[in-house]
PDB file of C-alpha atoms in Angstrom:
ATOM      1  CA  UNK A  19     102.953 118.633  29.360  1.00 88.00           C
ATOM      2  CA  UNK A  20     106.039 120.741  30.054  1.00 87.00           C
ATOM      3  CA  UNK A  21     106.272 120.511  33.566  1.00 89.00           C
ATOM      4  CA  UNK A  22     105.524 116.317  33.150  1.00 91.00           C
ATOM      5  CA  UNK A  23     108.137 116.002  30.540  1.00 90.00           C
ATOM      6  CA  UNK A  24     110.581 118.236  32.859  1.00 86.00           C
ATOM      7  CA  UNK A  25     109.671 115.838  36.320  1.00 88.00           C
ATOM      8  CA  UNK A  26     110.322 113.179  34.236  1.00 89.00           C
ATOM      9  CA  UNK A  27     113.910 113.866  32.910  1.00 86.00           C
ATOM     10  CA  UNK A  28     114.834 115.035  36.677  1.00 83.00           C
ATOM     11  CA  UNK A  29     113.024 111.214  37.852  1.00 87.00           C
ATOM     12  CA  UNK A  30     115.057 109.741  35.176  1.00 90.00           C
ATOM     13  CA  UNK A  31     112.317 108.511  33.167  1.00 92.00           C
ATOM     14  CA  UNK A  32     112.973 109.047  29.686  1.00 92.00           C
ATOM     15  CA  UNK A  33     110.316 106.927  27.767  1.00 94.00           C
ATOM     16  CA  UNK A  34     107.289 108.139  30.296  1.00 95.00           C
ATOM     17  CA  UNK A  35     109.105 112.067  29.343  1.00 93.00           C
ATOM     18  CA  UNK A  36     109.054 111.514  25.708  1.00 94.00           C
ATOM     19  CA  UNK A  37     105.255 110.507  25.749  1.00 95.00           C
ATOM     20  CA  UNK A  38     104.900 113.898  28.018  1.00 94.00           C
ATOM     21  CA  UNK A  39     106.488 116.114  25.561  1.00 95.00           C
ATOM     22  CA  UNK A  40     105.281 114.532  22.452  1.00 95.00           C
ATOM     23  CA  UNK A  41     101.743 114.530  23.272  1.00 96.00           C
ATOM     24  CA  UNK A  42     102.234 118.664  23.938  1.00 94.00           C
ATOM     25  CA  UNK A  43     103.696 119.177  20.760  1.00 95.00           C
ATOM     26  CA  UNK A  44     100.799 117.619  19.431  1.00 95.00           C
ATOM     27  CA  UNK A  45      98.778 119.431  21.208  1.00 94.00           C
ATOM     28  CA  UNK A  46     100.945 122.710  20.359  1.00 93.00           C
ATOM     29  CA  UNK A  47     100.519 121.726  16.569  1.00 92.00           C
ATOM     30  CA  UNK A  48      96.949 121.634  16.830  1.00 93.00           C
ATOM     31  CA  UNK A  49      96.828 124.766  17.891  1.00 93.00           C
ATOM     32  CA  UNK A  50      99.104 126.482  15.486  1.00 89.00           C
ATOM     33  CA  UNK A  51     101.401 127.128  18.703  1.00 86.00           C
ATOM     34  CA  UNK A  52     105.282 127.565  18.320  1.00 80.00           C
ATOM     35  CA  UNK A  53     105.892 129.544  20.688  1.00 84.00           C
ATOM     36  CA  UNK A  54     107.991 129.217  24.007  1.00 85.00           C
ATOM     37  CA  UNK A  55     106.233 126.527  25.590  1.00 90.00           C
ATOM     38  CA  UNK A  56     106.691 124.572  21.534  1.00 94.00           C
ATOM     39  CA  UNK A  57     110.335 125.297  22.508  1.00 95.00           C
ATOM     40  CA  UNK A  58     110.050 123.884  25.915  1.00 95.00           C
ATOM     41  CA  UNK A  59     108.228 120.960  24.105  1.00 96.00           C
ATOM     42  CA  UNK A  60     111.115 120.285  22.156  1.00 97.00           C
ATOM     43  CA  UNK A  61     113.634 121.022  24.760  1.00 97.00           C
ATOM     44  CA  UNK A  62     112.086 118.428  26.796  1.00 95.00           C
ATOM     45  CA  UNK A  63     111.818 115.896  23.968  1.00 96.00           C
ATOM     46  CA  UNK A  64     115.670 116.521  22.874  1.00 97.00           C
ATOM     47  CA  UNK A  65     117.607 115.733  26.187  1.00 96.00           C
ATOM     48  CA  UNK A  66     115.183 112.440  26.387  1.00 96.00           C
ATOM     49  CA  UNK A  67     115.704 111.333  22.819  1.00 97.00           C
ATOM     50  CA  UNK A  68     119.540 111.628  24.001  1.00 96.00           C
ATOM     51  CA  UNK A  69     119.151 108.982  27.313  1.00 94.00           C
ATOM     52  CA  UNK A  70     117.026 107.096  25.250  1.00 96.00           C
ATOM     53  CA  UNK A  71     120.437 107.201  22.515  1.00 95.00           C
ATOM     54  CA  UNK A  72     118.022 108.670  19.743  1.00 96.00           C
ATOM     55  CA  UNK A  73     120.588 111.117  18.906  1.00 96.00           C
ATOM     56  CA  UNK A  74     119.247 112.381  15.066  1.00 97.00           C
ATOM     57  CA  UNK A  75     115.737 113.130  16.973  1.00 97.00           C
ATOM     58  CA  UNK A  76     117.617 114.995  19.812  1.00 97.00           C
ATOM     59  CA  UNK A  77     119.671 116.883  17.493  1.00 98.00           C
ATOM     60  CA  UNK A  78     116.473 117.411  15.446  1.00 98.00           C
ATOM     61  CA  UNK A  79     114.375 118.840  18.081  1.00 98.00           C
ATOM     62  CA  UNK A  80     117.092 120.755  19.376  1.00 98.00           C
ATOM     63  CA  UNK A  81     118.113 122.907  16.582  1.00 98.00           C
ATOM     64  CA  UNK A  82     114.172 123.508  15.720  1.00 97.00           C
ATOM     65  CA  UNK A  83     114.018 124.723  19.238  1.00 97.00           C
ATOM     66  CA  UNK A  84     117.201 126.699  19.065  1.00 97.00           C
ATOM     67  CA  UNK A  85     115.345 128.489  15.992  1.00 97.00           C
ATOM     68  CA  UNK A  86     112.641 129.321  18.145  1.00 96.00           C
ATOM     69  CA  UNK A  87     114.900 130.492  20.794  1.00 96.00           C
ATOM     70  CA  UNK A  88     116.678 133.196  19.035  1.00 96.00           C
ATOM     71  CA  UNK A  89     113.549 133.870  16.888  1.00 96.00           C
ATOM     72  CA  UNK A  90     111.724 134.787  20.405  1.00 94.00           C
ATOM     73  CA  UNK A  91     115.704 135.882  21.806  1.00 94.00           C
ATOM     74  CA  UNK A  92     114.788 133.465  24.676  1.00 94.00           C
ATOM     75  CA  UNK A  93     118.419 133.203  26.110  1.00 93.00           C
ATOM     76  CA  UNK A  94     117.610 130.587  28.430  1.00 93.00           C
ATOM     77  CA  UNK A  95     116.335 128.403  25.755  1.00 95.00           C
ATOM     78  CA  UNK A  96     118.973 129.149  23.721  1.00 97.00           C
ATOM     79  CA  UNK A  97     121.399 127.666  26.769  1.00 97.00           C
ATOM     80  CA  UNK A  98     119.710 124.936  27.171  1.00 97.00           C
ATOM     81  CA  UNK A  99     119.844 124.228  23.383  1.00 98.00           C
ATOM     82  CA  UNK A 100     123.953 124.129  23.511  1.00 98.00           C
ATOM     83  CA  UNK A 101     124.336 122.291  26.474  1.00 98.00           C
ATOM     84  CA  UNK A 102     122.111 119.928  24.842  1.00 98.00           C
ATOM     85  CA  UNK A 103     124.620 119.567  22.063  1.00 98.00           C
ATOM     86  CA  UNK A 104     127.358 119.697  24.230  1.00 98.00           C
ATOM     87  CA  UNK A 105     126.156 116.928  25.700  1.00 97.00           C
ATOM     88  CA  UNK A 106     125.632 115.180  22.776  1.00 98.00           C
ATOM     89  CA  UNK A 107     129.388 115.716  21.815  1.00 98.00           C
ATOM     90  CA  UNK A 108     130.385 114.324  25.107  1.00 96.00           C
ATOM     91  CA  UNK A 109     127.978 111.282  24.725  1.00 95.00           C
ATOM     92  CA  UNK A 110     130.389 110.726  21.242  1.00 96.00           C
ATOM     93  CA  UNK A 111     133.741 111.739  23.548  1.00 96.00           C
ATOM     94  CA  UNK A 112     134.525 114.748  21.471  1.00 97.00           C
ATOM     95  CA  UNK A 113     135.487 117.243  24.035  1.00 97.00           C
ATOM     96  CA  UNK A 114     136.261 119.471  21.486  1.00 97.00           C
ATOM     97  CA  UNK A 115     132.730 120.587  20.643  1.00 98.00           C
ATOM     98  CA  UNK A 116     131.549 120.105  24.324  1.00 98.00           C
ATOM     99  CA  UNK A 117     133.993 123.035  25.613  1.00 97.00           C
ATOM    100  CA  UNK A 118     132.482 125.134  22.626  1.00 98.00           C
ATOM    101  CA  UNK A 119     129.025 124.438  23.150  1.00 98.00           C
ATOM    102  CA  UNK A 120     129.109 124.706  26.769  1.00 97.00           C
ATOM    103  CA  UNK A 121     131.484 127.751  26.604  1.00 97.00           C
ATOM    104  CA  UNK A 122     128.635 129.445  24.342  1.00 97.00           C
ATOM    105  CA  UNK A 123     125.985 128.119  27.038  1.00 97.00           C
ATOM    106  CA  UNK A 124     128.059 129.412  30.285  1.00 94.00           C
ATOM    107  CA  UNK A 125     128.203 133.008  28.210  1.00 95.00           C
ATOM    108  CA  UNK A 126     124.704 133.008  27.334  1.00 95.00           C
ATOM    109  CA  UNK A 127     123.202 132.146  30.465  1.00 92.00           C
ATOM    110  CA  UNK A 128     125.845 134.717  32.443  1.00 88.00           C
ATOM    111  CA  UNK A 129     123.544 137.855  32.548  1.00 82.00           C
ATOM    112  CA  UNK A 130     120.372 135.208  32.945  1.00 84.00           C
ATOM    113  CA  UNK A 131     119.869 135.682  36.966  1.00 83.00           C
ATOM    114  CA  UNK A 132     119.031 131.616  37.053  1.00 85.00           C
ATOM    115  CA  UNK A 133     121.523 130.996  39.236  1.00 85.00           C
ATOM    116  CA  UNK A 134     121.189 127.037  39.540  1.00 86.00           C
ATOM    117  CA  UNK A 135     121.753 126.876  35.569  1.00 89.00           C
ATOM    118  CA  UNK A 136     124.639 129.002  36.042  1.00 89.00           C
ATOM    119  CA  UNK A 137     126.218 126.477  38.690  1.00 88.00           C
ATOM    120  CA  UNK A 138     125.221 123.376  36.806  1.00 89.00           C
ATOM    121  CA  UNK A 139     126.933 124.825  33.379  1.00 93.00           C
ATOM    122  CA  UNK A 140     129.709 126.195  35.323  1.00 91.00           C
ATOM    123  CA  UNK A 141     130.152 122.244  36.719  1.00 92.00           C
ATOM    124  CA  UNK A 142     129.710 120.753  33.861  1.00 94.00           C
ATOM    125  CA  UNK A 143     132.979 123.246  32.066  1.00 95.00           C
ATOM    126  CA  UNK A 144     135.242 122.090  34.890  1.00 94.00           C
ATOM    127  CA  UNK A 145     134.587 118.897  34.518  1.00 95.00           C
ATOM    128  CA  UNK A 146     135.337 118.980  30.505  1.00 97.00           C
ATOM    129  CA  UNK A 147     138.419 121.351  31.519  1.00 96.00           C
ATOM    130  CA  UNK A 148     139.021 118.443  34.034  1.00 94.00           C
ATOM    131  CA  UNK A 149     138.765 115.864  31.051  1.00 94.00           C
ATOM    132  CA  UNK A 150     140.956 117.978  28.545  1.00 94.00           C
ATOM    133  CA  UNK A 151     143.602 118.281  31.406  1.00 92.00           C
ATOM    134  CA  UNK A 152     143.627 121.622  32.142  1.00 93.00           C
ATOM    135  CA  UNK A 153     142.700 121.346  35.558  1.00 93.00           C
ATOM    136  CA  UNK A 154     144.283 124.895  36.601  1.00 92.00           C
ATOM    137  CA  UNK A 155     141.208 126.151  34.274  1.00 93.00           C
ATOM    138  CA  UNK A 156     139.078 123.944  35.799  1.00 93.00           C
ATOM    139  CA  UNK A 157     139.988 124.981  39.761  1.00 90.00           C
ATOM    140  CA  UNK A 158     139.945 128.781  38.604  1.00 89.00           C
ATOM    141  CA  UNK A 159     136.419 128.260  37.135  1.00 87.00           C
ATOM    142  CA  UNK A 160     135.156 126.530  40.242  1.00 88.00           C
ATOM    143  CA  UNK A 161     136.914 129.256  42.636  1.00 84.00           C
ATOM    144  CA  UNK A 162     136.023 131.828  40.508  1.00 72.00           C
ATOM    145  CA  UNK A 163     131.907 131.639  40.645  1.00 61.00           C
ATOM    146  CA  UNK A 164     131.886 130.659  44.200  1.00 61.00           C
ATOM    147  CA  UNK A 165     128.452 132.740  45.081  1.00 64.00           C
ATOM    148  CA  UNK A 166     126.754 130.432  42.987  1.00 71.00           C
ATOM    149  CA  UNK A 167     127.323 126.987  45.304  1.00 72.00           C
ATOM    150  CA  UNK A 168     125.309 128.245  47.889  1.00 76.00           C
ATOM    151  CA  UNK A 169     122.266 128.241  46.012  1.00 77.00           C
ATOM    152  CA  UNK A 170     121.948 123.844  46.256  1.00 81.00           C
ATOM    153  CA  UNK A 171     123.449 121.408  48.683  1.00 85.00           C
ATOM    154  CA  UNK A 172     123.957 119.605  45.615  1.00 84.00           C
ATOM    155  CA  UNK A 173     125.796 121.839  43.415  1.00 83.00           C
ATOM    156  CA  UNK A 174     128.209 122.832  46.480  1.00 85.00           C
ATOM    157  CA  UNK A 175     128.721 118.667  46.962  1.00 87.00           C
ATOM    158  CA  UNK A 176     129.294 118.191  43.500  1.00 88.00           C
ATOM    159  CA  UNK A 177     131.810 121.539  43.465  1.00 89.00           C
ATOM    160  CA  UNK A 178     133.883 120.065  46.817  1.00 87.00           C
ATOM    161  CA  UNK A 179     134.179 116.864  44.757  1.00 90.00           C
ATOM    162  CA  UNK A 180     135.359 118.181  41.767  1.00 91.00           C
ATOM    163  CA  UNK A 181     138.101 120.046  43.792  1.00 89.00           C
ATOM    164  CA  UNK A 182     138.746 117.135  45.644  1.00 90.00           C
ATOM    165  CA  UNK A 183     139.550 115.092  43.011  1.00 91.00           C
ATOM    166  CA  UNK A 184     142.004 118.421  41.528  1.00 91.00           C
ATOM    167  CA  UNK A 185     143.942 118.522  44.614  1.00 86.00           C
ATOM    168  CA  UNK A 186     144.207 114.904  44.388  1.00 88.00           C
ATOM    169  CA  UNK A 187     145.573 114.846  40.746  1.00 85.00           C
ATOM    170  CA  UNK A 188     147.662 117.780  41.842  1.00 80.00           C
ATOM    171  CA  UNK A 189     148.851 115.644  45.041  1.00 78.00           C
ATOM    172  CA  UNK A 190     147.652 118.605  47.304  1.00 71.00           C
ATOM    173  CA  UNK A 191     145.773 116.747  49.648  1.00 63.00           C
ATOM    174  CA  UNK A 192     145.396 118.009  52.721  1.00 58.00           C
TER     175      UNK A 192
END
């Protein structure tokens, strides 16, 4: 129910993922399971309780998961967990707490080897740096980790746009 739950966040599909990741935690329970895949479980069932704006179940889920995370000192999961809340705080426009959590997710994930994460966390900080104003930050971050926008068309799109639209506020078009 994992992978379901996961195919349907990436289709955009957040009741059809919720039913995915529920039913495995049931399952999970049953079985007297918490471990990883649990977290995955309630990884999965977090980020769609926040499209679905359920945001005391994805805040629920996610710090049960987060336990289970540094219980198991699953650093990916752990990631995921604060970029769940940082997207929570940006869902509530406190930018604040997003540049914290996401900070704490870019550091956890830096010694991970999953590159993709990297990139999309590293995207996601310039665009809060972006938000904040601080676009120096955010055109150092995004010239700084440049080995990791080769790894997806779409990350190095998303990267060119986010510069794009620097340059532009800068008036450095060229």
């Amino acid at each position: 129910h994992v992978d379901a739950a996961l195919t349907e966040y990436w289709m955009l599909r957040p009741e059809a993922g919720m039913e995915h990741a529920e039913k495995g935690l049931v399952i999970a329970r049953s079985l007297g399971m918490e471990d990883h895949q649990y977290m995955w479980l309630l990884l999965c069932k977090a980020r769609h309780a926040l499209y679905l704006v359920d945001t005391s179940t994805c805040l629920r889920e996610t710090y049960e998961a987060m336990d289970i995370a540094r219980g198991q000192g699953s650093i990916w999961g752990q990631s995921v967990g604060h970029d769940i809340l940082a997207k929570v705080a940006l869902a509530r426009n406190d930018l604040d707490q997003a540049l914290k959590y996401t900070t704490k997710a870019v550091t956890l994930s830096k010694n991970s080897g999953i590159v993709v994460w990297q990139a999309e966390l590293a995207l996601q900080l310039a665009e809060i740096h972006m938000a904040t104003g601080n676009l120096q930050q955010a055109s150092q971050l995004l010239d700084s980790t440049a080995q990791q926008w080769t790894v997806s068309r779409l990350m190095a799109c998303r990267r060119s746009l986010l510069l794009g639209l620097i340059h532009c506020h800068e008036g450095r078009m060229q």
